[in-house]
Amino acid sequence: MSPSDLLRLLEDDPRVVAPGLLGATLTVTSPEGAVGVRLSEVEAYCGEADPGSHAFRGRTARNASMFEAAGTVYVYFTYGMHYCVNIVCGRPGVSRAVLLRAGEVVEGLDLARGRRPAARKDRDLARGPARLAAALGLGREDDGSRLGGPGDRLHLAVCSSGDVPGPDRVRCGPRVGVAGPGGDGRAFPWRFWIADDPTVSAYRPAKKRGSRGGGSRR
């Protein structure tokens, strides 16, 4: 897929973009080397139209990157210890994004192992959004970055048509750890994953946190 074709994909609705990213590879290059992760699990978020989104209540300093153009990277810090990475999609100003939940390390395995020494098996290196960001070496300093071409720090390569998971292998369901209305899997079945892929994370519903509403609990 050419850079222009990739941009056209990312400019679409996140519920279309998300399953289209399954099988794609995000590669992050640093002075230590490059790590590439083939995506096996993602979630769609629809901004102010989505009670599970960080942008449900509008723009803030934290979520500002979600309002940028398609192909922008949104990285946020959560639970005081983890980073998670999203790819912004849709038109500028609409705050749409796809959370990258899990994948298989297909490049830079030793570097990923060094960043994730607690992983018991290689399948666990990027199995979950915080683990994925750690394996890739992404942090808050990458928030607002743009996906570039081969050799740039962040490069997304969508798989060729022959390698795209067929419809029979793509599953959808409730998003992980999203509280309130946004966690309703019947209304928001916006988590997508490759069936039987060992790197897909385990589903866990959100824990109740009192009366606070809105915003994702990703």
mmCIF file of C-alpha atoms in Angstrom:
data_model
loop_
_atom_site.group_PDB
_atom_site.id
_atom_site.type_symbol
_atom_site.label_atom_id
_atom_site.label_comp_id
_atom_site.label_asym_id
_atom_site.label_seq_id
_atom_site.Cartn_x
_atom_site.Cartn_y
_atom_site.Cartn_z
ATOM 1 C CA MET A 1 0.000 0.000 0.000
ATOM 2 C CA SER A 2 1.392 3.395 -1.020
ATOM 3 C CA PRO A 3 1.647 6.337 1.445
ATOM 4 C CA SER A 4 -1.316 8.000 -0.292
ATOM 5 C CA ASP A 5 -3.408 4.825 -0.022
ATOM 6 C CA LEU A 6 -2.497 4.538 3.666
ATOM 7 C CA LEU A 7 -3.564 8.122 4.281
ATOM 8 C CA ARG A 8 -6.887 7.481 2.568
ATOM 9 C CA LEU A 9 -7.430 4.461 4.820
ATOM 10 C CA LEU A 10 -6.652 6.461 7.970
ATOM 11 C CA GLU A 11 -8.987 9.278 6.908
ATOM 12 C CA ASP A 12 -11.944 6.888 7.125
ATOM 13 C CA ASP A 13 -14.185 6.174 10.121
ATOM 14 C CA PRO A 14 -12.207 4.459 12.921
ATOM 15 C CA ARG A 15 -14.641 1.545 12.900
ATOM 16 C CA VAL A 16 -13.521 0.926 9.319
ATOM 17 C CA VAL A 17 -9.868 1.760 9.921
ATOM 18 C CA ALA A 18 -9.473 -0.485 12.978
ATOM 19 C CA PRO A 19 -10.126 -3.890 11.348
ATOM 20 C CA GLY A 20 -8.170 -2.687 8.318
ATOM 21 C CA LEU A 21 -5.067 -2.339 10.509
ATOM 22 C CA LEU A 22 -5.093 -5.970 11.629
ATOM 23 C CA GLY A 23 -1.995 -7.596 10.194
ATOM 24 C CA ALA A 24 -0.283 -4.238 9.627
ATOM 25 C CA THR A 25 3.173 -3.666 11.106
ATOM 26 C CA LEU A 26 4.164 -0.605 13.132
ATOM 27 C CA THR A 27 7.938 -0.149 13.240
ATOM 28 C CA VAL A 28 9.656 2.286 15.602
ATOM 29 C CA THR A 29 13.334 3.158 15.086
ATOM 30 C CA SER A 30 15.593 4.464 17.849
ATOM 31 C CA PRO A 31 19.359 4.741 18.395
ATOM 32 C CA GLU A 32 19.149 1.237 19.900
ATOM 33 C CA GLY A 33 17.639 -0.210 16.753
ATOM 34 C CA ALA A 34 14.228 -0.925 15.259
ATOM 35 C CA VAL A 35 11.317 -2.916 16.655
ATOM 36 C CA GLY A 36 8.353 -3.906 14.507
ATOM 37 C CA VAL A 37 5.032 -5.214 15.804
ATOM 38 C CA ARG A 38 2.423 -6.907 13.599
ATOM 39 C CA LEU A 39 -0.954 -5.808 14.950
ATOM 40 C CA SER A 40 -3.377 -8.495 16.117
ATOM 41 C CA GLU A 41 -5.806 -6.455 18.238
ATOM 42 C CA VAL A 42 -7.111 -2.865 18.059
ATOM 43 C CA GLU A 43 -9.984 -0.718 19.331
ATOM 44 C CA ALA A 44 -11.888 2.123 17.643
ATOM 45 C CA TYR A 45 -12.744 5.389 19.459
ATOM 46 C CA CYS A 46 -15.071 8.052 18.068
ATOM 47 C CA GLY A 47 -14.306 11.187 20.079
ATOM 48 C CA GLU A 48 -17.167 13.378 21.262
ATOM 49 C CA ALA A 49 -19.679 10.831 19.915
ATOM 50 C CA ASP A 50 -18.186 8.066 22.074
ATOM 51 C CA PRO A 51 -18.593 7.937 25.891
ATOM 52 C CA GLY A 52 -15.583 5.616 26.048
ATOM 53 C CA SER A 53 -13.196 8.093 24.411
ATOM 54 C CA HIS A 54 -10.713 10.434 26.053
ATOM 55 C CA ALA A 55 -12.177 13.169 23.829
ATOM 56 C CA PHE A 56 -15.820 12.619 24.823
ATOM 57 C CA ARG A 57 -15.909 15.899 26.747
ATOM 58 C CA GLY A 58 -13.861 17.887 24.280
ATOM 59 C CA ARG A 59 -10.277 18.935 23.733
ATOM 60 C CA THR A 60 -7.777 19.091 26.590
ATOM 61 C CA ALA A 61 -4.015 19.393 26.863
ATOM 62 C CA ARG A 62 -3.810 15.628 27.292
ATOM 63 C CA ASN A 63 -5.883 14.590 24.266
ATOM 64 C CA ALA A 64 -5.026 17.433 21.853
ATOM 65 C CA SER A 65 -3.276 15.086 19.412
ATOM 66 C CA MET A 66 -6.560 13.244 18.836
ATOM 67 C CA PHE A 67 -7.864 16.352 17.062
ATOM 68 C CA GLU A 68 -4.992 16.462 14.558
ATOM 69 C CA ALA A 69 -4.866 15.036 11.033
ATOM 70 C CA ALA A 70 -5.030 11.343 10.212
ATOM 71 C CA GLY A 71 -1.672 9.660 10.704
ATOM 72 C CA THR A 72 -0.864 11.559 13.897
ATOM 73 C CA VAL A 73 0.208 9.440 16.868
ATOM 74 C CA TYR A 74 -1.565 9.943 20.197
ATOM 75 C CA VAL A 75 0.342 8.590 23.219
ATOM 76 C CA TYR A 76 -1.102 8.900 26.699
ATOM 77 C CA PHE A 77 0.070 7.996 30.205
ATOM 78 C CA THR A 78 -2.249 5.883 32.330
ATOM 79 C CA TYR A 79 -2.431 4.510 35.865
ATOM 80 C CA GLY A 80 0.705 6.472 36.739
ATOM 81 C CA MET A 81 2.983 3.920 35.106
ATOM 82 C CA HIS A 82 2.083 2.962 31.523
ATOM 83 C CA TYR A 83 1.978 4.482 28.037
ATOM 84 C CA CYS A 84 -0.511 3.487 25.352
ATOM 85 C CA VAL A 85 -0.430 4.417 21.673
ATOM 86 C CA ASN A 86 -3.202 5.329 19.229
ATOM 87 C CA ILE A 87 -3.226 6.241 15.558
ATOM 88 C CA VAL A 88 -5.447 9.242 14.790
ATOM 89 C CA CYS A 89 -7.872 8.835 11.907
ATOM 90 C CA GLY A 90 -10.729 10.724 10.293
ATOM 91 C CA ARG A 91 -10.732 14.417 9.423
ATOM 92 C CA PRO A 92 -8.796 17.009 11.466
ATOM 93 C CA GLY A 93 -10.821 18.262 14.402
ATOM 94 C CA VAL A 94 -13.066 15.200 14.834
ATOM 95 C CA SER A 95 -10.949 13.407 17.501
ATOM 96 C CA ARG A 96 -11.133 9.875 16.108
ATOM 97 C CA ALA A 97 -8.458 7.268 16.830
ATOM 98 C CA VAL A 98 -7.568 3.581 16.928
ATOM 99 C CA LEU A 99 -5.920 2.180 20.054
ATOM 100 C CA LEU A 100 -3.222 -0.405 19.280
ATOM 101 C CA ARG A 101 -3.918 -3.151 21.809
ATOM 102 C CA ALA A 102 -1.627 -6.058 20.938
ATOM 103 C CA GLY A 103 0.615 -7.657 18.375
ATOM 104 C CA GLU A 104 3.513 -9.929 17.528
ATOM 105 C CA VAL A 105 7.093 -8.656 17.536
ATOM 106 C CA VAL A 106 8.364 -9.412 14.032
ATOM 107 C CA GLU A 107 11.529 -7.259 14.055
ATOM 108 C CA GLY A 108 14.020 -6.382 16.788
ATOM 109 C CA LEU A 109 13.108 -9.314 19.004
ATOM 110 C CA ASP A 110 16.157 -9.037 21.248
ATOM 111 C CA LEU A 111 15.619 -5.302 21.756
ATOM 112 C CA ALA A 112 11.960 -5.888 22.616
ATOM 113 C CA ARG A 113 12.960 -8.607 25.087
ATOM 114 C CA GLY A 114 15.351 -6.170 26.753
ATOM 115 C CA ARG A 115 12.576 -3.613 27.130
ATOM 116 C CA ARG A 116 10.131 -6.195 28.440
ATOM 117 C CA PRO A 117 12.211 -8.473 30.731
ATOM 118 C CA ALA A 118 9.112 -9.536 32.681
ATOM 119 C CA ALA A 119 7.601 -11.238 29.604
ATOM 120 C CA ARG A 120 7.690 -14.987 30.107
ATOM 121 C CA LYS A 121 7.169 -15.795 26.429
ATOM 122 C CA ASP A 122 7.738 -13.870 23.216
ATOM 123 C CA ARG A 123 3.982 -13.872 22.571
ATOM 124 C CA ASP A 124 3.609 -11.708 25.700
ATOM 125 C CA LEU A 125 6.074 -9.005 24.617
ATOM 126 C CA ALA A 126 3.356 -6.806 23.057
ATOM 127 C CA ARG A 127 0.236 -8.538 24.390
ATOM 128 C CA GLY A 128 -1.722 -5.553 25.714
ATOM 129 C CA PRO A 129 -1.522 -1.822 24.920
ATOM 130 C CA ALA A 130 1.003 -0.871 27.622
ATOM 131 C CA ARG A 131 3.235 -3.808 26.751
ATOM 132 C CA LEU A 132 3.030 -2.947 23.063
ATOM 133 C CA ALA A 133 4.134 0.643 23.704
ATOM 134 C CA ALA A 134 6.967 -0.548 25.975
ATOM 135 C CA ALA A 135 8.235 -3.093 23.449
ATOM 136 C CA LEU A 136 8.272 -0.393 20.759
ATOM 137 C CA GLY A 137 9.991 2.105 23.065
ATOM 138 C CA LEU A 138 7.200 4.686 22.755
ATOM 139 C CA GLY A 139 6.571 7.356 25.405
ATOM 140 C CA ARG A 140 4.823 10.648 25.906
ATOM 141 C CA GLU A 141 7.555 12.394 23.913
ATOM 142 C CA ASP A 142 6.164 10.634 20.837
ATOM 143 C CA ASP A 143 2.703 12.138 21.325
ATOM 144 C CA GLY A 144 1.846 14.280 18.299
ATOM 145 C CA SER A 145 4.375 12.568 16.023
ATOM 146 C CA ARG A 146 3.433 11.690 12.468
ATOM 147 C CA LEU A 147 3.690 8.333 10.764
ATOM 148 C CA GLY A 148 6.336 8.566 8.085
ATOM 149 C CA GLY A 149 7.887 6.487 5.362
ATOM 150 C CA PRO A 150 10.414 3.657 5.660
ATOM 151 C CA GLY A 151 13.353 4.776 7.807
ATOM 152 C CA ASP A 152 11.398 7.406 9.739
ATOM 153 C CA ARG A 153 11.035 6.904 13.483
ATOM 154 C CA LEU A 154 7.449 5.645 13.187
ATOM 155 C CA HIS A 155 6.438 3.731 10.085
ATOM 156 C CA LEU A 156 3.189 1.831 9.509
ATOM 157 C CA ALA A 157 3.161 -0.794 6.768
ATOM 158 C CA VAL A 158 -0.256 -2.201 5.914
ATOM 159 C CA CYS A 159 -0.015 -5.801 4.768
ATOM 160 C CA SER A 160 -0.467 -6.738 1.138
ATOM 161 C CA SER A 161 -3.837 -8.057 0.036
ATOM 162 C CA GLY A 162 -2.635 -11.660 0.207
ATOM 163 C CA ASP A 163 -1.691 -11.297 3.875
ATOM 164 C CA VAL A 164 -4.820 -9.484 5.101
ATOM 165 C CA PRO A 165 -6.759 -11.600 7.632
ATOM 166 C CA GLY A 166 -9.942 -12.842 5.972
ATOM 167 C CA PRO A 167 -13.372 -11.878 7.334
ATOM 168 C CA ASP A 168 -13.668 -15.336 8.870
ATOM 169 C CA ARG A 169 -10.645 -14.588 11.080
ATOM 170 C CA VAL A 170 -11.683 -11.116 12.279
ATOM 171 C CA ARG A 171 -13.700 -10.891 15.488
ATOM 172 C CA CYS A 172 -15.326 -7.918 17.207
ATOM 173 C CA GLY A 173 -16.671 -7.322 20.694
ATOM 174 C CA PRO A 174 -16.687 -4.978 23.705
ATOM 175 C CA ARG A 175 -13.657 -2.816 24.391
ATOM 176 C CA VAL A 176 -11.405 -3.766 27.281
ATOM 177 C CA GLY A 177 -11.602 -1.861 30.567
ATOM 178 C CA VAL A 178 -14.002 0.827 29.342
ATOM 179 C CA ALA A 179 -16.402 1.969 32.070
ATOM 180 C CA GLY A 180 -19.957 3.287 31.741
ATOM 181 C CA PRO A 181 -22.015 3.357 28.543
ATOM 182 C CA GLY A 182 -18.918 3.099 26.336
ATOM 183 C CA GLY A 183 -18.282 -0.356 27.735
ATOM 184 C CA ASP A 184 -21.599 -1.709 26.433
ATOM 185 C CA GLY A 185 -20.530 -4.342 23.950
ATOM 186 C CA ARG A 186 -23.908 -4.358 22.186
ATOM 187 C CA ALA A 187 -23.792 -0.622 21.456
ATOM 188 C CA PHE A 188 -20.009 -0.338 21.082
ATOM 189 C CA PRO A 189 -18.581 -3.621 19.730
ATOM 190 C CA TRP A 190 -15.492 -1.711 18.621
ATOM 191 C CA ARG A 191 -12.676 -4.018 19.675
ATOM 192 C CA PHE A 192 -11.325 -6.022 16.738
ATOM 193 C CA TRP A 193 -8.877 -8.920 16.819
ATOM 194 C CA ILE A 194 -7.509 -11.817 14.792
ATOM 195 C CA ALA A 195 -9.172 -15.035 15.900
ATOM 196 C CA ASP A 196 -6.914 -17.603 17.581
ATOM 197 C CA ASP A 197 -3.879 -15.318 17.470
ATOM 198 C CA PRO A 198 -1.835 -16.041 20.638
ATOM 199 C CA THR A 199 -0.784 -12.406 21.042
ATOM 200 C CA VAL A 200 -4.359 -11.126 21.531
ATOM 201 C CA SER A 201 -4.889 -9.915 25.103
ATOM 202 C CA ALA A 202 -7.456 -11.361 27.498
ATOM 203 C CA TYR A 203 -10.765 -9.510 27.741
ATOM 204 C CA ARG A 204 -11.411 -7.801 31.070
ATOM 205 C CA PRO A 205 -14.440 -5.614 31.795
ATOM 206 C CA ALA A 206 -13.912 -2.264 33.521
ATOM 207 C CA LYS A 207 -13.829 -2.119 37.304
ATOM 208 C CA LYS A 208 -16.342 0.202 38.877
ATOM 209 C CA ARG A 209 -14.785 3.472 40.064
ATOM 210 C CA GLY A 210 -17.623 5.285 41.771
ATOM 211 C CA SER A 211 -19.703 7.860 39.931
ATOM 212 C CA ARG A 212 -17.096 9.320 37.581
ATOM 213 C CA GLY A 213 -18.401 9.178 34.010
ATOM 214 C CA GLY A 214 -17.082 9.812 30.550
ATOM 215 C CA GLY A 215 -13.618 9.193 29.273
ATOM 216 C CA SER A 216 -11.954 5.920 28.534
ATOM 217 C CA ARG A 217 -10.621 3.639 31.248
ATOM 218 C CA ARG A 218 -8.227 2.041 28.780
#
